[in-house]
mmCIF file of C-alpha atoms in Angstrom:
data_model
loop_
_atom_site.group_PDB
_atom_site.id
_atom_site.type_symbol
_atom_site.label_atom_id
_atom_site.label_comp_id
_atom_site.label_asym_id
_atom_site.label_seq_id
_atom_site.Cartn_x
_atom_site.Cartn_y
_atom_site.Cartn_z
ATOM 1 C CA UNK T 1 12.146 -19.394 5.780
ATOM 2 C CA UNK T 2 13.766 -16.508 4.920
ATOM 3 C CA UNK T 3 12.261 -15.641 1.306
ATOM 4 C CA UNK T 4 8.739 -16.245 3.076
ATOM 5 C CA UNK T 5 9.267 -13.746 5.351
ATOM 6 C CA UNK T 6 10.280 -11.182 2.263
ATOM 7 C CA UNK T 7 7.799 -11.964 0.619
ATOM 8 C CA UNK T 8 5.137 -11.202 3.937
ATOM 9 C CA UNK T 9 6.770 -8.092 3.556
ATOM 10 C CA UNK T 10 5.599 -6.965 0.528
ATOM 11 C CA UNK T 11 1.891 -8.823 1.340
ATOM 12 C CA UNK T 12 1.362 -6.804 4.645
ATOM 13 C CA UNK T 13 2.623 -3.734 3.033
ATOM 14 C CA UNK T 14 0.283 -3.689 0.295
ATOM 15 C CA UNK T 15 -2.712 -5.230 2.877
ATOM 16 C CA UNK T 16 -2.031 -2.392 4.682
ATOM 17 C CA UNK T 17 -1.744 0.089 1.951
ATOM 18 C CA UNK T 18 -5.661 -1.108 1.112
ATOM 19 C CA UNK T 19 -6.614 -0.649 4.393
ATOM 20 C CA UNK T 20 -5.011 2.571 4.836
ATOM 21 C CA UNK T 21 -6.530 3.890 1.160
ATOM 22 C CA UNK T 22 -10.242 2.594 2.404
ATOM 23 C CA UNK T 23 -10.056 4.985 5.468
ATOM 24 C CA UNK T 24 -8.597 8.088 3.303
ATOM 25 C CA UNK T 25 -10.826 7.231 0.226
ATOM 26 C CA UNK T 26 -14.260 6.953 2.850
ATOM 27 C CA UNK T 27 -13.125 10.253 4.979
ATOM 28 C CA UNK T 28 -11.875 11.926 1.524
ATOM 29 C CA UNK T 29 -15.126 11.185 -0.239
ATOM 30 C CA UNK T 30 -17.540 12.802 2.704
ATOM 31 C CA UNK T 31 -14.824 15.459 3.095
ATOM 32 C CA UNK T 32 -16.009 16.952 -0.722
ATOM 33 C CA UNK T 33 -19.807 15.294 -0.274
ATOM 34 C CA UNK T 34 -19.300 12.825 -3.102
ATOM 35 C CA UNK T 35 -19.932 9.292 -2.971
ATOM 36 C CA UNK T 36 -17.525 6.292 -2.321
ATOM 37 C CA UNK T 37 -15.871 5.198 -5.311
ATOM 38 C CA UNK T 38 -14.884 1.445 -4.365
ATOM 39 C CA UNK T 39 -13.220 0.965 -7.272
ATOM 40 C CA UNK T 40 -11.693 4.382 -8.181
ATOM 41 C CA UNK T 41 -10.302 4.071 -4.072
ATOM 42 C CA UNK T 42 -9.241 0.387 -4.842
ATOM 43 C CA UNK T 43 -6.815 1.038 -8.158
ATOM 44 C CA UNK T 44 -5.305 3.919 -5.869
ATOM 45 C CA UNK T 45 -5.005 2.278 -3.073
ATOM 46 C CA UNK T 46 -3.012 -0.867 -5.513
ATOM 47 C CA UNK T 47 -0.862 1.425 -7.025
ATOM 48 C CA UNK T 48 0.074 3.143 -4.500
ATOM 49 C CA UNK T 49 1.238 0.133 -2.520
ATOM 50 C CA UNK T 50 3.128 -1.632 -5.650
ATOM 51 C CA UNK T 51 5.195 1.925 -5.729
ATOM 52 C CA UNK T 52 5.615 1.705 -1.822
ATOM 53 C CA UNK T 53 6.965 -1.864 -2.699
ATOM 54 C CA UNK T 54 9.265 -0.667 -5.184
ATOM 55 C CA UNK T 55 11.113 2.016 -3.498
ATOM 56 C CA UNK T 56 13.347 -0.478 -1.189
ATOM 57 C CA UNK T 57 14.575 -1.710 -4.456
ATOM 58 C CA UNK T 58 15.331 1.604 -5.929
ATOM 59 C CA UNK T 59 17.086 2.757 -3.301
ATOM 60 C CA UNK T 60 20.768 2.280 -2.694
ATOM 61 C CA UNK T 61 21.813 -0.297 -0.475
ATOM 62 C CA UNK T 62 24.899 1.259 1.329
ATOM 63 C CA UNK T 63 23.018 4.729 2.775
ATOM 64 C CA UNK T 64 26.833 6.475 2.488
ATOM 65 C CA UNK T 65 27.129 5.639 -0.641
#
């Protein structure tokens, strides 16, 4: 039950990484009048939340250390 619940953790964080990406790509696009890029907001939006993913892992486990 455990690893499931890791592994949610990295699903929801990327779901919401998309949905968060969506909302910035839309407002960014009409910000500088230029037309939503699905895909262009999509491979940001997936990158960005693989990276988000990876920085737990990175980072040291003992904070004092």
């Amino acid at each position: 039950m455990k690893e499931r619940r890791s592994i949610m953790k990295y699903v929801m964080t990327l779901f919401w990484t998309l949905i968060f990406g969506f909302v910035v790509g839309f407002i960014g696009s009409k910000l500088v009048k230029l037309g939503f890029n699905v895909q262009a907001t999509l491979t940001v939006s997936v990158i960005f939340g693989i990276l988000l993913n990876l920085v737990p892992l990175v980072l040291p486990k003992d904070p004092a250390a």
